[in-house]
């Protein structure tokens, strides 16, 4: 994943956190206090400048009484596009069709799991 892709990834998560927080009517400083973080940290998380941990995402989902999966909503389609690009590149790096098929199957199962969440 390139730096730009990572930035887009965390920006999308941050935007989803912000939307959930605003939907519940919770101010940034209140969420920050509940998480034991500074308001600046919450601002940076929501803008994608600070990479949020899975544990913090779980805490936020619990505090806002929302589904954890809401924060990664829309990411699977974005990432599927990236994976398709990588598939084209990776075809040349494996010697057998069997290896290619096994990896493709794993990737497809991963995204099916994400889409069911």
mmCIF file of N, CA and C in Angstrom:
data_model
loop_
_atom_site.group_PDB
_atom_site.id
_atom_site.type_symbol
_atom_site.label_atom_id
_atom_site.label_comp_id
_atom_site.label_asym_id
_atom_site.label_seq_id
_atom_site.Cartn_x
_atom_site.Cartn_y
_atom_site.Cartn_z
ATOM 1 N N UNK A 1 0.849 -1.173 0.000
ATOM 2 C CA UNK A 1 0.000 0.000 0.000
ATOM 3 C C UNK A 1 0.898 1.240 0.000
ATOM 4 N N UNK A 2 0.615 2.157 -0.885
ATOM 5 C CA UNK A 2 1.410 3.383 -0.964
ATOM 6 C C UNK A 2 1.022 4.336 0.165
ATOM 7 N N UNK A 3 1.828 5.355 0.369
ATOM 8 C CA UNK A 3 1.515 6.355 1.390
ATOM 9 C C UNK A 3 0.180 7.037 1.100
ATOM 10 N N UNK A 4 -0.083 7.304 -0.168
ATOM 11 C CA UNK A 4 -1.349 7.940 -0.561
ATOM 12 C C UNK A 4 -2.529 7.022 -0.253
ATOM 13 N N UNK A 5 -2.376 5.737 -0.539
ATOM 14 C CA UNK A 5 -3.444 4.774 -0.257
ATOM 15 C C UNK A 5 -3.692 4.665 1.243
ATOM 16 N N UNK A 6 -2.621 4.664 2.035
ATOM 17 C CA UNK A 6 -2.776 4.631 3.493
ATOM 18 C C UNK A 6 -3.500 5.874 3.981
ATOM 19 N N UNK A 7 -3.117 7.025 3.439
ATOM 20 C CA UNK A 7 -3.764 8.280 3.831
ATOM 21 C C UNK A 7 -5.253 8.240 3.497
ATOM 22 N N UNK A 8 -5.597 7.749 2.321
ATOM 23 C CA UNK A 8 -7.005 7.628 1.923
ATOM 24 C C UNK A 8 -7.755 6.664 2.840
ATOM 25 N N UNK A 9 -7.106 5.560 3.168
ATOM 26 C CA UNK A 9 -7.682 4.535 4.038
ATOM 27 C C UNK A 9 -8.046 5.130 5.400
ATOM 28 N N UNK A 10 -7.075 5.798 6.037
ATOM 29 C CA UNK A 10 -7.312 6.362 7.364
ATOM 30 C C UNK A 10 -8.238 7.578 7.313
ATOM 31 N N UNK A 11 -8.234 8.315 6.217
ATOM 32 C CA UNK A 11 -9.170 9.437 6.068
ATOM 33 C C UNK A 11 -10.607 8.936 6.017
ATOM 34 N N UNK A 12 -10.817 7.823 5.316
ATOM 35 C CA UNK A 12 -12.159 7.243 5.220
ATOM 36 C C UNK A 12 -12.627 6.741 6.592
ATOM 37 N N UNK A 13 -11.754 6.066 7.311
ATOM 38 C CA UNK A 13 -12.114 5.607 8.658
ATOM 39 C C UNK A 13 -12.435 6.805 9.542
ATOM 40 N N UNK A 14 -11.587 7.826 9.486
ATOM 41 C CA UNK A 14 -11.804 9.032 10.287
ATOM 42 C C UNK A 14 -13.124 9.713 9.967
ATOM 43 N N UNK A 15 -13.451 9.794 8.688
ATOM 44 C CA UNK A 15 -14.723 10.406 8.281
ATOM 45 C C UNK A 15 -15.905 9.600 8.813
ATOM 46 N N UNK A 16 -15.778 8.287 8.826
ATOM 47 C CA UNK A 16 -16.845 7.433 9.357
ATOM 48 C C UNK A 16 -16.986 7.601 10.868
ATOM 49 N N UNK A 17 -15.863 7.764 11.566
ATOM 50 C CA UNK A 17 -15.905 8.014 13.012
ATOM 51 C C UNK A 17 -16.606 9.343 13.273
ATOM 52 N N UNK A 18 -16.211 10.365 12.534
ATOM 53 C CA UNK A 18 -16.810 11.694 12.708
ATOM 54 C C UNK A 18 -18.315 11.646 12.462
ATOM 55 N N UNK A 19 -18.730 10.962 11.406
ATOM 56 C CA UNK A 19 -20.160 10.858 11.091
ATOM 57 C C UNK A 19 -20.922 10.175 12.227
ATOM 58 N N UNK A 20 -20.348 9.107 12.777
ATOM 59 C CA UNK A 20 -21.002 8.391 13.881
ATOM 60 C C UNK A 20 -21.072 9.269 15.125
ATOM 61 N N UNK A 21 -19.993 9.980 15.406
ATOM 62 C CA UNK A 21 -19.958 10.865 16.576
ATOM 63 C C UNK A 21 -21.002 11.969 16.445
ATOM 64 N N UNK A 22 -21.047 12.606 15.275
ATOM 65 C CA UNK A 22 -22.007 13.688 15.058
ATOM 66 C C UNK A 22 -23.446 13.177 15.086
ATOM 67 N N UNK A 23 -23.666 11.989 14.559
ATOM 68 C CA UNK A 23 -25.010 11.392 14.566
ATOM 69 C C UNK A 23 -25.515 11.212 15.993
ATOM 70 N N UNK A 24 -24.601 10.879 16.901
ATOM 71 C CA UNK A 24 -24.966 10.688 18.311
ATOM 72 C C UNK A 24 -24.967 12.000 19.088
ATOM 73 N N UNK A 25 -24.529 13.094 18.446
ATOM 74 C CA UNK A 25 -24.522 14.392 19.123
ATOM 75 C C UNK A 25 -23.428 14.530 20.166
ATOM 76 N N UNK A 26 -22.342 13.809 19.977
ATOM 77 C CA UNK A 26 -21.226 13.839 20.932
ATOM 78 C C UNK A 26 -20.161 14.805 20.414
ATOM 79 N N UNK A 27 -19.722 15.711 21.266
ATOM 80 C CA UNK A 27 -18.672 16.670 20.907
ATOM 81 C C UNK A 27 -17.311 15.977 20.934
ATOM 82 N N UNK A 28 -16.373 16.516 20.163
ATOM 83 C CA UNK A 28 -15.027 15.938 20.105
ATOM 84 C C UNK A 28 -14.375 15.873 21.481
ATOM 85 N N UNK A 29 -14.492 16.940 22.245
ATOM 86 C CA UNK A 29 -13.828 16.961 23.556
ATOM 87 C C UNK A 29 -14.436 15.941 24.514
ATOM 88 N N UNK A 30 -15.719 15.665 24.357
ATOM 89 C CA UNK A 30 -16.374 14.662 25.205
ATOM 90 C C UNK A 30 -15.886 13.265 24.828
ATOM 91 N N UNK A 31 -15.838 12.971 23.543
ATOM 92 C CA UNK A 31 -15.327 11.672 23.095
ATOM 93 C C UNK A 31 -13.876 11.503 23.532
ATOM 94 N N UNK A 32 -13.099 12.558 23.387
ATOM 95 C CA UNK A 32 -11.690 12.507 23.791
ATOM 96 C C UNK A 32 -11.564 12.163 25.270
ATOM 97 N N UNK A 33 -12.366 12.806 26.089
ATOM 98 C CA UNK A 33 -12.326 12.550 27.533
ATOM 99 C C UNK A 33 -12.703 11.102 27.842
ATOM 100 N N UNK A 34 -13.732 10.597 27.177
ATOM 101 C CA UNK A 34 -14.166 9.217 27.406
ATOM 102 C C UNK A 34 -13.091 8.214 26.986
ATOM 103 N N UNK A 35 -12.312 8.575 25.966
ATOM 104 C CA UNK A 35 -11.254 7.686 25.469
ATOM 105 C C UNK A 35 -9.933 7.866 26.207
ATOM 106 N N UNK A 36 -9.829 8.934 26.987
ATOM 107 C CA UNK A 36 -8.561 9.228 27.647
ATOM 108 C C UNK A 36 -7.544 9.810 26.680
ATOM 109 N N UNK A 37 -8.040 10.508 25.660
ATOM 110 C CA UNK A 37 -7.182 11.138 24.657
ATOM 111 C C UNK A 37 -7.385 12.646 24.703
ATOM 112 N N UNK A 38 -6.514 13.362 24.033
ATOM 113 C CA UNK A 38 -6.706 14.802 23.896
ATOM 114 C C UNK A 38 -7.706 15.056 22.769
ATOM 115 N N UNK A 39 -8.311 16.239 22.795
ATOM 116 C CA UNK A 39 -9.219 16.615 21.712
ATOM 117 C C UNK A 39 -8.457 16.648 20.396
ATOM 118 N N UNK A 40 -7.205 17.096 20.447
ATOM 119 C CA UNK A 40 -6.375 17.146 19.235
ATOM 120 C C UNK A 40 -6.213 15.755 18.626
ATOM 121 N N UNK A 41 -6.094 14.736 19.474
ATOM 122 C CA UNK A 41 -5.977 13.364 18.962
ATOM 123 C C UNK A 41 -7.247 12.949 18.230
ATOM 124 N N UNK A 42 -8.393 13.282 18.792
ATOM 125 C CA UNK A 42 -9.661 12.943 18.138
ATOM 126 C C UNK A 42 -9.773 13.679 16.804
ATOM 127 N N UNK A 43 -9.401 14.954 16.785
ATOM 128 C CA UNK A 43 -9.412 15.725 15.532
ATOM 129 C C UNK A 43 -8.522 15.044 14.499
ATOM 130 N N UNK A 44 -7.316 14.669 14.912
ATOM 131 C CA UNK A 44 -6.370 14.035 13.988
ATOM 132 C C UNK A 44 -6.845 12.669 13.513
ATOM 133 N N UNK A 45 -7.490 11.912 14.384
ATOM 134 C CA UNK A 45 -8.055 10.617 13.985
ATOM 135 C C UNK A 45 -9.149 10.843 12.940
ATOM 136 N N UNK A 46 -10.030 11.797 13.205
ATOM 137 C CA UNK A 46 -11.135 12.059 12.280
ATOM 138 C C UNK A 46 -10.657 12.589 10.930
ATOM 139 N N UNK A 47 -9.527 13.237 10.906
ATOM 140 C CA UNK A 47 -8.971 13.750 9.647
ATOM 141 C C UNK A 47 -8.038 12.741 8.976
ATOM 142 N N UNK A 48 -7.800 11.600 9.642
ATOM 143 C CA UNK A 48 -6.947 10.567 9.073
ATOM 144 C C UNK A 48 -5.466 10.819 9.258
ATOM 145 N N UNK A 49 -5.118 11.832 10.021
ATOM 146 C CA UNK A 49 -3.704 12.157 10.248
ATOM 147 C C UNK A 49 -3.086 11.292 11.337
ATOM 148 N N UNK A 50 -3.910 10.779 12.219
ATOM 149 C CA UNK A 50 -3.444 9.882 13.277
ATOM 150 C C UNK A 50 -4.075 8.525 13.026
ATOM 151 N N UNK A 51 -3.268 7.498 12.960
ATOM 152 C CA UNK A 51 -3.761 6.155 12.669
ATOM 153 C C UNK A 51 -4.376 5.555 13.927
ATOM 154 N N UNK A 52 -5.635 5.279 13.838
ATOM 155 C CA UNK A 52 -6.384 4.749 14.968
ATOM 156 C C UNK A 52 -6.128 3.247 15.090
ATOM 157 N N UNK A 53 -5.986 2.775 16.326
ATOM 158 C CA UNK A 53 -5.772 1.345 16.558
ATOM 159 C C UNK A 53 -7.117 0.617 16.566
ATOM 160 N N UNK A 54 -7.055 -0.686 16.381
ATOM 161 C CA UNK A 54 -8.275 -1.504 16.431
ATOM 162 C C UNK A 54 -8.932 -1.378 17.804
ATOM 163 N N UNK A 55 -8.113 -1.345 18.846
ATOM 164 C CA UNK A 55 -8.646 -1.223 20.206
ATOM 165 C C UNK A 55 -9.415 0.094 20.367
ATOM 166 N N UNK A 56 -8.840 1.178 19.862
ATOM 167 C CA UNK A 56 -9.512 2.476 19.959
ATOM 168 C C UNK A 56 -10.789 2.486 19.127
ATOM 169 N N UNK A 57 -10.754 1.880 17.947
ATOM 170 C CA UNK A 57 -11.981 1.770 17.144
ATOM 171 C C UNK A 57 -13.071 1.027 17.917
ATOM 172 N N UNK A 58 -12.659 -0.040 18.587
ATOM 173 C CA UNK A 58 -13.616 -0.818 19.377
ATOM 174 C C UNK A 58 -14.182 0.029 20.516
ATOM 175 N N UNK A 59 -13.309 0.783 21.187
ATOM 176 C CA UNK A 59 -13.770 1.666 22.265
ATOM 177 C C UNK A 59 -14.765 2.698 21.735
ATOM 178 N N UNK A 60 -14.442 3.308 20.612
ATOM 179 C CA UNK A 60 -15.316 4.325 20.035
ATOM 180 C C UNK A 60 -16.672 3.714 19.679
ATOM 181 N N UNK A 61 -16.664 2.542 19.072
ATOM 182 C CA UNK A 61 -17.935 1.908 18.700
ATOM 183 C C UNK A 61 -18.772 1.602 19.937
ATOM 184 N N UNK A 62 -18.122 1.186 21.002
ATOM 185 C CA UNK A 62 -18.831 0.903 22.250
ATOM 186 C C UNK A 62 -19.394 2.183 22.860
ATOM 187 N N UNK A 63 -18.565 3.217 22.932
ATOM 188 C CA UNK A 63 -18.994 4.484 23.531
ATOM 189 C C UNK A 63 -20.117 5.154 22.742
ATOM 190 N N UNK A 64 -20.093 5.013 21.434
ATOM 191 C CA UNK A 64 -21.120 5.633 20.591
ATOM 192 C C UNK A 64 -22.289 4.694 20.303
ATOM 193 N N UNK A 65 -22.244 3.497 20.886
ATOM 194 C CA UNK A 65 -23.290 2.484 20.684
ATOM 195 C C UNK A 65 -23.572 2.268 19.200
ATOM 196 N N UNK A 66 -22.504 2.036 18.466
ATOM 197 C CA UNK A 66 -22.617 1.798 17.032
ATOM 198 C C UNK A 66 -21.868 0.523 16.682
ATOM 199 N N UNK A 67 -22.091 0.019 15.492
ATOM 200 C CA UNK A 67 -21.398 -1.191 15.054
ATOM 201 C C UNK A 67 -19.973 -0.871 14.648
ATOM 202 N N UNK A 68 -19.066 -1.699 15.072
ATOM 203 C CA UNK A 68 -17.658 -1.560 14.704
ATOM 204 C C UNK A 68 -17.508 -1.495 13.189
ATOM 205 N N UNK A 69 -18.289 -2.295 12.489
ATOM 206 C CA UNK A 69 -18.188 -2.365 11.027
ATOM 207 C C UNK A 69 -18.566 -1.055 10.343
ATOM 208 N N UNK A 70 -19.312 -0.186 11.039
ATOM 209 C CA UNK A 70 -19.671 1.108 10.447
ATOM 210 C C UNK A 70 -18.434 1.942 10.119
ATOM 211 N N UNK A 71 -17.381 1.747 10.882
ATOM 212 C CA UNK A 71 -16.172 2.546 10.679
ATOM 213 C C UNK A 71 -15.387 2.119 9.444
ATOM 214 N N UNK A 72 -15.587 0.887 9.023
ATOM 215 C CA UNK A 72 -14.870 0.415 7.835
ATOM 216 C C UNK A 72 -15.797 0.316 6.624
ATOM 217 N N UNK A 73 -17.002 0.857 6.787
ATOM 218 C CA UNK A 73 -17.970 0.846 5.692
ATOM 219 C C UNK A 73 -17.400 1.579 4.479
ATOM 220 N N UNK A 74 -17.561 0.971 3.337
ATOM 221 C CA UNK A 74 -17.071 1.575 2.104
ATOM 222 C C UNK A 74 -15.622 1.256 1.793
ATOM 223 N N UNK A 75 -14.913 0.713 2.773
ATOM 224 C CA UNK A 75 -13.500 0.411 2.550
ATOM 225 C C UNK A 75 -13.304 -0.838 1.716
ATOM 226 N N UNK A 76 -14.217 -1.804 1.825
ATOM 227 C CA UNK A 76 -14.009 -3.051 1.092
ATOM 228 C C UNK A 76 -14.028 -2.809 -0.416
ATOM 229 N N UNK A 77 -14.937 -1.973 -0.895
ATOM 230 C CA UNK A 77 -14.978 -1.688 -2.332
ATOM 231 C C UNK A 77 -13.713 -0.945 -2.755
ATOM 232 N N UNK A 78 -13.299 0.006 -1.935
ATOM 233 C CA UNK A 78 -12.068 0.755 -2.217
ATOM 234 C C UNK A 78 -10.873 -0.190 -2.272
ATOM 235 N N UNK A 79 -10.802 -1.087 -1.303
ATOM 236 C CA UNK A 79 -9.667 -2.003 -1.234
ATOM 237 C C UNK A 79 -9.744 -3.060 -2.337
ATOM 238 N N UNK A 80 -10.962 -3.475 -2.734
ATOM 239 C CA UNK A 80 -11.094 -4.450 -3.820
ATOM 240 C C UNK A 80 -10.494 -3.908 -5.108
ATOM 241 N N UNK A 81 -10.674 -2.631 -5.355
ATOM 242 C CA UNK A 81 -10.077 -2.009 -6.539
ATOM 243 C C UNK A 81 -8.564 -2.092 -6.458
ATOM 244 N N UNK A 82 -8.026 -1.826 -5.277
ATOM 245 C CA UNK A 82 -6.578 -1.892 -5.083
ATOM 246 C C UNK A 82 -6.077 -3.324 -5.249
ATOM 247 N N UNK A 83 -6.849 -4.286 -4.731
ATOM 248 C CA UNK A 83 -6.452 -5.690 -4.838
ATOM 249 C C UNK A 83 -6.465 -6.134 -6.295
ATOM 250 N N UNK A 84 -7.456 -5.692 -7.051
ATOM 251 C CA UNK A 84 -7.518 -6.059 -8.469
ATOM 252 C C UNK A 84 -6.277 -5.569 -9.203
ATOM 253 N N UNK A 85 -5.842 -4.364 -8.888
ATOM 254 C CA UNK A 85 -4.615 -3.830 -9.487
ATOM 255 C C UNK A 85 -3.424 -4.694 -9.099
ATOM 256 N N UNK A 86 -3.378 -5.083 -7.827
ATOM 257 C CA UNK A 86 -2.274 -5.921 -7.362
ATOM 258 C C UNK A 86 -2.319 -7.308 -8.002
ATOM 259 N N UNK A 87 -3.517 -7.818 -8.266
ATOM 260 C CA UNK A 87 -3.643 -9.129 -8.922
ATOM 261 C C UNK A 87 -2.940 -9.122 -10.274
ATOM 262 N N UNK A 88 -3.132 -8.045 -10.998
ATOM 263 C CA UNK A 88 -2.504 -7.958 -12.314
ATOM 264 C C UNK A 88 -0.982 -7.977 -12.190
ATOM 265 N N UNK A 89 -0.476 -7.355 -11.137
ATOM 266 C CA UNK A 89 0.973 -7.305 -10.937
ATOM 267 C C UNK A 89 1.520 -8.638 -10.426
ATOM 268 N N UNK A 90 0.736 -9.317 -9.608
ATOM 269 C CA UNK A 90 1.262 -10.509 -8.952
ATOM 270 C C UNK A 90 1.231 -11.744 -9.836
ATOM 271 N N UNK A 91 0.471 -11.719 -10.920
ATOM 272 C CA UNK A 91 0.386 -12.873 -11.814
ATOM 273 C C UNK A 91 1.754 -13.372 -12.264
ATOM 274 N N UNK A 92 2.654 -12.475 -12.526
ATOM 275 C CA UNK A 92 3.971 -12.861 -13.034
ATOM 276 C C UNK A 92 4.887 -13.417 -11.945
ATOM 277 N N UNK A 93 4.553 -13.177 -10.682
ATOM 278 C CA UNK A 93 5.477 -13.561 -9.616
ATOM 279 C C UNK A 93 5.291 -14.996 -9.113
ATOM 280 N N UNK A 94 4.235 -15.691 -9.528
ATOM 281 C CA UNK A 94 4.022 -17.069 -9.101
ATOM 282 C C UNK A 94 4.171 -18.006 -10.296
ATOM 283 N N UNK A 95 4.730 -19.152 -10.019
ATOM 284 C CA UNK A 95 5.064 -20.041 -11.124
ATOM 285 C C UNK A 95 3.927 -20.962 -11.540
ATOM 286 N N UNK A 96 3.035 -21.293 -10.639
ATOM 287 C CA UNK A 96 1.983 -22.238 -11.016
ATOM 288 C C UNK A 96 0.600 -21.603 -10.921
ATOM 289 N N UNK A 97 -0.284 -22.085 -11.746
ATOM 290 C CA UNK A 97 -1.669 -21.617 -11.722
ATOM 291 C C UNK A 97 -2.327 -22.005 -10.400
ATOM 292 N N UNK A 98 -1.934 -23.124 -9.855
ATOM 293 C CA UNK A 98 -2.492 -23.596 -8.592
ATOM 294 C C UNK A 98 -2.223 -22.586 -7.471
ATOM 295 N N UNK A 99 -1.002 -22.060 -7.415
ATOM 296 C CA UNK A 99 -0.658 -21.059 -6.401
ATOM 297 C C UNK A 99 -1.473 -19.779 -6.598
ATOM 298 N N UNK A 100 -1.602 -19.350 -7.840
ATOM 299 C CA UNK A 100 -2.381 -18.148 -8.135
ATOM 300 C C UNK A 100 -3.834 -18.326 -7.698
ATOM 301 N N UNK A 101 -4.415 -19.467 -8.042
ATOM 302 C CA UNK A 101 -5.811 -19.728 -7.707
ATOM 303 C C UNK A 101 -6.034 -19.779 -6.198
ATOM 304 N N UNK A 102 -5.108 -20.373 -5.476
ATOM 305 C CA UNK A 102 -5.234 -20.474 -4.021
ATOM 306 C C UNK A 102 -5.221 -19.088 -3.378
ATOM 307 N N UNK A 103 -4.350 -18.235 -3.832
ATOM 308 C CA UNK A 103 -4.268 -16.889 -3.265
ATOM 309 C C UNK A 103 -5.491 -16.067 -3.647
ATOM 310 N N UNK A 104 -5.925 -16.171 -4.871
ATOM 311 C CA UNK A 104 -7.142 -15.457 -5.297
ATOM 312 C C UNK A 104 -8.335 -15.869 -4.438
ATOM 313 N N UNK A 105 -8.451 -17.162 -4.184
ATOM 314 C CA UNK A 105 -9.561 -17.669 -3.375
ATOM 315 C C UNK A 105 -9.512 -17.079 -1.967
ATOM 316 N N UNK A 106 -8.330 -17.025 -1.376
ATOM 317 C CA UNK A 106 -8.172 -16.452 -0.031
ATOM 318 C C UNK A 106 -8.586 -14.985 -0.016
ATOM 319 N N UNK A 107 -8.154 -14.237 -1.018
ATOM 320 C CA UNK A 107 -8.480 -12.814 -1.099
ATOM 321 C C UNK A 107 -9.988 -12.624 -1.258
ATOM 322 N N UNK A 108 -10.608 -13.408 -2.126
ATOM 323 C CA UNK A 108 -12.048 -13.301 -2.342
ATOM 324 C C UNK A 108 -12.825 -13.643 -1.075
ATOM 325 N N UNK A 109 -12.391 -14.661 -0.343
ATOM 326 C CA UNK A 109 -13.054 -15.033 0.905
ATOM 327 C C UNK A 109 -12.925 -13.920 1.939
ATOM 328 N N UNK A 110 -11.768 -13.279 1.969
ATOM 329 C CA UNK A 110 -11.552 -12.175 2.897
ATOM 330 C C UNK A 110 -12.563 -11.060 2.632
ATOM 331 N N UNK A 111 -12.724 -10.673 1.363
ATOM 332 C CA UNK A 111 -13.640 -9.591 1.041
ATOM 333 C C UNK A 111 -15.095 -10.000 1.207
ATOM 334 N N UNK A 112 -15.417 -11.257 0.998
ATOM 335 C CA UNK A 112 -16.774 -11.730 1.258
ATOM 336 C C UNK A 112 -17.093 -11.594 2.738
ATOM 337 N N UNK A 113 -16.126 -11.913 3.584
ATOM 338 C CA UNK A 113 -16.297 -11.776 5.026
ATOM 339 C C UNK A 113 -16.515 -10.319 5.400
ATOM 340 N N UNK A 114 -15.736 -9.418 4.820
ATOM 341 C CA UNK A 114 -15.902 -7.984 5.087
ATOM 342 C C UNK A 114 -17.285 -7.504 4.664
ATOM 343 N N UNK A 115 -17.742 -7.957 3.525
ATOM 344 C CA UNK A 115 -19.031 -7.503 3.013
ATOM 345 C C UNK A 115 -20.202 -8.021 3.832
ATOM 346 N N UNK A 116 -20.026 -9.139 4.534
ATOM 347 C CA UNK A 116 -21.088 -9.699 5.367
ATOM 348 C C UNK A 116 -21.206 -8.974 6.696
ATOM 349 N N UNK A 117 -20.146 -8.279 7.087
ATOM 350 C CA UNK A 117 -20.145 -7.576 8.382
ATOM 351 C C UNK A 117 -21.124 -6.443 8.403
#
